[in-house]
mmCIF file of C-alpha atoms in Angstrom:
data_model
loop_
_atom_site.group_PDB
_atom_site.id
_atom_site.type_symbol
_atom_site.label_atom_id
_atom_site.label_comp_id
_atom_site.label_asym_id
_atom_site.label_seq_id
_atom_site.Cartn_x
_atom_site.Cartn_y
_atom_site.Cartn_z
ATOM 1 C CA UNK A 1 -13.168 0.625 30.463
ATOM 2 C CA UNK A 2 -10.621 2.117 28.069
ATOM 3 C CA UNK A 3 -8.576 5.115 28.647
ATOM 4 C CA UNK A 4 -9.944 7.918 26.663
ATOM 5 C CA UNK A 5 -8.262 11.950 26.167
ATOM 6 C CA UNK A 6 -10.115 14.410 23.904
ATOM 7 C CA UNK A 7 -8.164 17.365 23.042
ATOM 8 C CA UNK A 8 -10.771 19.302 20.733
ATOM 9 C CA UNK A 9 -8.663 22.570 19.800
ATOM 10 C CA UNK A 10 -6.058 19.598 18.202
ATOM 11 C CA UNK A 11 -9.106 17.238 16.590
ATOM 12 C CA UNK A 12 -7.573 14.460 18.789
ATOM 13 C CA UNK A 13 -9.096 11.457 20.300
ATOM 14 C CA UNK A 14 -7.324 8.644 21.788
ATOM 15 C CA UNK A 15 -8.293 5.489 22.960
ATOM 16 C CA UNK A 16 -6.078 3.400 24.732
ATOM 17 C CA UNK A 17 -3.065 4.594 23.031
ATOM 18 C CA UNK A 18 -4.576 5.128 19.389
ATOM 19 C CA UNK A 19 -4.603 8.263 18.719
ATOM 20 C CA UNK A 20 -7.061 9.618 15.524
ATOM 21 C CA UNK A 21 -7.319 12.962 14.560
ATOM 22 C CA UNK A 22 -10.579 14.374 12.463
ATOM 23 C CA UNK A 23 -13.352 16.584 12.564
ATOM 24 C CA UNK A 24 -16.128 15.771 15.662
ATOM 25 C CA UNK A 25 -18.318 18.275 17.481
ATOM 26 C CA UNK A 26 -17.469 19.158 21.343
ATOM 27 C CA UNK A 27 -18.599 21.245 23.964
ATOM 28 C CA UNK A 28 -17.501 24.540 23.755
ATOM 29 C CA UNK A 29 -14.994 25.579 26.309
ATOM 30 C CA UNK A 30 -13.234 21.985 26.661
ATOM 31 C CA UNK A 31 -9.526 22.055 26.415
ATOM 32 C CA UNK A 32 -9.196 18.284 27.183
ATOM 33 C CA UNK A 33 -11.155 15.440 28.669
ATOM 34 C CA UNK A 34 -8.606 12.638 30.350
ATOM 35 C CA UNK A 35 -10.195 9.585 31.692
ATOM 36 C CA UNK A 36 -7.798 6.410 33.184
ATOM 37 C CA UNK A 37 -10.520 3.696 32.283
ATOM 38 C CA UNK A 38 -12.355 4.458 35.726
ATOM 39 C CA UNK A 39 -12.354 8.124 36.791
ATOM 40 C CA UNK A 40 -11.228 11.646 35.277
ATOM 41 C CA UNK A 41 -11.436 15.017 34.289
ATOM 42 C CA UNK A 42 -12.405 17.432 31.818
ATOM 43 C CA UNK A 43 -10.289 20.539 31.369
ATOM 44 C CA UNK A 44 -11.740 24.031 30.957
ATOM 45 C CA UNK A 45 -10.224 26.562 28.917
ATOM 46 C CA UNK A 46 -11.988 29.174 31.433
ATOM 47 C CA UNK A 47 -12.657 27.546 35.130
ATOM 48 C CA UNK A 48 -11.266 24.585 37.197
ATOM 49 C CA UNK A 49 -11.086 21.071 36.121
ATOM 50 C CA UNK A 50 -14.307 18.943 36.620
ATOM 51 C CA UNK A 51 -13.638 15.571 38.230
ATOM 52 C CA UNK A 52 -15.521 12.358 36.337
ATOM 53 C CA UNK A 53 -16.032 9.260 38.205
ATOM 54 C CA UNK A 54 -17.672 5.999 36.848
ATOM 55 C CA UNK A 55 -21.187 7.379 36.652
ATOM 56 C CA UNK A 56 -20.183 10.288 34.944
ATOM 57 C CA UNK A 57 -18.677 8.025 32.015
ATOM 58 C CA UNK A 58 -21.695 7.300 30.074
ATOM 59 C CA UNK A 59 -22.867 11.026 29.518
ATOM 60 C CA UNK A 60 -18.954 12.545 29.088
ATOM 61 C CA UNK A 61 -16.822 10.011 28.109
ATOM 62 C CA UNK A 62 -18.827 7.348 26.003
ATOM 63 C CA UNK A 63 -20.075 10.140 23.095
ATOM 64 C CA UNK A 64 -16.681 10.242 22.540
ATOM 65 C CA UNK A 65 -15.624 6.642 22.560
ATOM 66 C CA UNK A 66 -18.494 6.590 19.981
ATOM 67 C CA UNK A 67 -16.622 8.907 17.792
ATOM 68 C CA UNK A 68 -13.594 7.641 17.676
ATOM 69 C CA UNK A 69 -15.079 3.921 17.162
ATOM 70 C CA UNK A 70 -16.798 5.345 14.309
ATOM 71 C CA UNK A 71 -13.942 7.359 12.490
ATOM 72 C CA UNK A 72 -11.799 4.410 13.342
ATOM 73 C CA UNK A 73 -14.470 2.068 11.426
ATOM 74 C CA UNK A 74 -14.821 4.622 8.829
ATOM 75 C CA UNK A 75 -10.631 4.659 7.772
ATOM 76 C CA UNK A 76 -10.746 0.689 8.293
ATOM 77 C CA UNK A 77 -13.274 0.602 5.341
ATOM 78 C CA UNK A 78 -11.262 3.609 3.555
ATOM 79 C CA UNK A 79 -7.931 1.339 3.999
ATOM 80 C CA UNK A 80 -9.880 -1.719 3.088
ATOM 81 C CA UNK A 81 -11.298 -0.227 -0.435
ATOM 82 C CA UNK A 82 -8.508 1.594 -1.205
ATOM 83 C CA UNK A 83 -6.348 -1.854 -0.773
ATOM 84 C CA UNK A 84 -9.521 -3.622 -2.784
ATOM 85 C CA UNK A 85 -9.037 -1.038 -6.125
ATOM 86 C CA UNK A 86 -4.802 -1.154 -5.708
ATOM 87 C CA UNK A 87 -5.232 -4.889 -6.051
ATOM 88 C CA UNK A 88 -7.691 -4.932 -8.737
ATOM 89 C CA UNK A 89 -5.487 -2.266 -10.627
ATOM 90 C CA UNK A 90 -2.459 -4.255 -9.966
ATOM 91 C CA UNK A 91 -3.750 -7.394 -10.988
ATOM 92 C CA UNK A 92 -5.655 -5.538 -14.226
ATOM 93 C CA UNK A 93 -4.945 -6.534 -17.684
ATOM 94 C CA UNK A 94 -3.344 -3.559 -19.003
ATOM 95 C CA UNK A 95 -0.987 -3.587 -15.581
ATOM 96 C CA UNK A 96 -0.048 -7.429 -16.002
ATOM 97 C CA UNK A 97 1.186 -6.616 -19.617
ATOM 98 C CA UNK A 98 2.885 -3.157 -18.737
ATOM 99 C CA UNK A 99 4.796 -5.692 -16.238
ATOM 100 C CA UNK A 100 5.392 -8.292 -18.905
ATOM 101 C CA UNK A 101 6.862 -5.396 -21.388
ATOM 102 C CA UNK A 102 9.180 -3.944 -18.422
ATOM 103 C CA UNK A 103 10.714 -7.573 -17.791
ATOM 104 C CA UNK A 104 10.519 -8.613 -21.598
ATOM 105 C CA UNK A 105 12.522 -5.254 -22.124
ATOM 106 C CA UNK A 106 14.657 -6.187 -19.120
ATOM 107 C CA UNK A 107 16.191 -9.211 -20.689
ATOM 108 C CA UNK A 108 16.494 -7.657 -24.164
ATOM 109 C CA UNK A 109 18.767 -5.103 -22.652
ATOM 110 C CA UNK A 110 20.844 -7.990 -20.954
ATOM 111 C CA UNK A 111 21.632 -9.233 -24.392
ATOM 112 C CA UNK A 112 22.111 -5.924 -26.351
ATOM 113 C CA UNK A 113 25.759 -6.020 -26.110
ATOM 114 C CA UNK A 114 25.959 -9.613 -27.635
ATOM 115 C CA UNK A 115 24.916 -8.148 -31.141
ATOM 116 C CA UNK A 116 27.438 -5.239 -31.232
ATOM 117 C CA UNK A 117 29.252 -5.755 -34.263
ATOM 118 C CA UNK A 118 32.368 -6.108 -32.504
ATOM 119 C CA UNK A 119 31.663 -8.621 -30.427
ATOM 120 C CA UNK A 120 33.051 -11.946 -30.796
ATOM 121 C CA UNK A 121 30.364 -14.199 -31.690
ATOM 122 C CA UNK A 122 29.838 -17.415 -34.450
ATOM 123 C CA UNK A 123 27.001 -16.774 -37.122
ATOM 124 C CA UNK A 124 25.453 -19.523 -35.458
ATOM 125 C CA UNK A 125 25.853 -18.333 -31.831
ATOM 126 C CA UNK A 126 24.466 -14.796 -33.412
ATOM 127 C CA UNK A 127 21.449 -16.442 -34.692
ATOM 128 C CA UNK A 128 20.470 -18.218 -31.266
ATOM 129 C CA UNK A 129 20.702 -14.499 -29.600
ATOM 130 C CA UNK A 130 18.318 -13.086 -32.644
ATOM 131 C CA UNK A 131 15.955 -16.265 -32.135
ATOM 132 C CA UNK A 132 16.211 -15.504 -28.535
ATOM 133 C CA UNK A 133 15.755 -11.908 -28.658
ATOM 134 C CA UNK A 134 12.706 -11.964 -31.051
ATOM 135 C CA UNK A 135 10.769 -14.955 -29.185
ATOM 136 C CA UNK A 136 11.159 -11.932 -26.189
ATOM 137 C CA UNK A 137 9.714 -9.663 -28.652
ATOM 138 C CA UNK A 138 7.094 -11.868 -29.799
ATOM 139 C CA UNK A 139 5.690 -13.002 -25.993
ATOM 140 C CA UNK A 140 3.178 -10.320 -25.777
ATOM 141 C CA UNK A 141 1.316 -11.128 -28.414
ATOM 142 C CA UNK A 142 1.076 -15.009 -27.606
ATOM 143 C CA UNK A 143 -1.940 -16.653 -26.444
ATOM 144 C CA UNK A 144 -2.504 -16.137 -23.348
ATOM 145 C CA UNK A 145 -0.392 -13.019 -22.413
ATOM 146 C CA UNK A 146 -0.099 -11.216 -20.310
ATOM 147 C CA UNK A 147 -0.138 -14.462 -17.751
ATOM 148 C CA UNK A 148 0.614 -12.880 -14.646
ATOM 149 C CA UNK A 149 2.619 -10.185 -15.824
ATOM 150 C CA UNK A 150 5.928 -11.239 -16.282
ATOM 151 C CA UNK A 151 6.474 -13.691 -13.568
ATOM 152 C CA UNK A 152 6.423 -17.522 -12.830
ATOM 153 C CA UNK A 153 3.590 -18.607 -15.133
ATOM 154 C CA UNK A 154 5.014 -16.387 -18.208
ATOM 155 C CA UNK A 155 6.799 -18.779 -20.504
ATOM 156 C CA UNK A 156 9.638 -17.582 -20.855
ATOM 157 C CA UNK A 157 12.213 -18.633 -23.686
ATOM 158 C CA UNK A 158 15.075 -20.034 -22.803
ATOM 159 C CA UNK A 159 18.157 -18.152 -22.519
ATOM 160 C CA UNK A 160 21.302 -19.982 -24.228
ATOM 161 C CA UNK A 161 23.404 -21.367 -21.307
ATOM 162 C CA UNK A 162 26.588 -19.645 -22.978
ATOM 163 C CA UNK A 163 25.199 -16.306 -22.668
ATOM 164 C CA UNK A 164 26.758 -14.603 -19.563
ATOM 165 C CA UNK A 165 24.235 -11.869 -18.961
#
């Protein structure tokens, strides 16, 4: 049998060393129930301590096993959806091509400084950073975008080799 303390005033169950805290109904009067996995006690707010023993467990100690199994079910689902809709957000078209823009945007920063009129660059090397930056510009609205937002199966132009980014 598991080890099991109730502390109602607190909202606490714990069962074998997971503890959850939420809303259950109690006896009035408990300030905690302790049971090692095969006797116990409950503690009274008013009046000594009641010993529990192993036939005591199904009418004391089970209801609130019961609980706890139940809120513990109930957060698993909770954690479960709320993982589910993150996923199906993340994975959303408008997400995969606010992911594609961020990148995209990314790597025309890393080239910004190359067409700074000041910067020492052939006509032709300037025209392979313009080609460059506007195939970047153009992605989104390729067939097939947003891909997977940005990463390993977005085709990506190539960067010139000369470009030290």
């Amino acid at each position: 049998m598991p080890k099991v303390t109730v502390v109602p005033d607190d909202r606490l169950i714990i069962v074998d060393g997971h503890a959850l805290c939420f809303d259950y109904p109690s006896l009035d009067g408990i300030h905690a129930l302790q049971w090692d996995g095969e006797c116990g006690h409950i503690e009274w707010e008013y009046g000594p301590n009641q010993p529990l023993e192993a036939a005591d467990y199904d009418g004391q100690v089970a209801p609130f096993m019961e609980l706890w199994q139940a809120e513990k079910a109930r957060l698993e689902q909770a954690a479960t959806e709320a993982e589910a809709a993150r996923l199906a957000e993340f994975n959303s078209e408008g997400s995969r091509f606010e992911r594609l823009r961020a990148e995209r945007d990314r790597r025309l920063a890393e080239t910004d400084y190359l067409l700074m009129a000041d910067y020492p660059l052939s006509e032709n090397q300037r025209t392979v950073v313009q080609v460059y930056r506007q195939s970047l510009r153009d992605l989104p609205s390729q067939e097939g975008a947003p891909w997977d937002g940005g990463g390993e199966e977005t085709p990506w132009p190539e960067i010139p080799t000369w470009v030290k980014a």
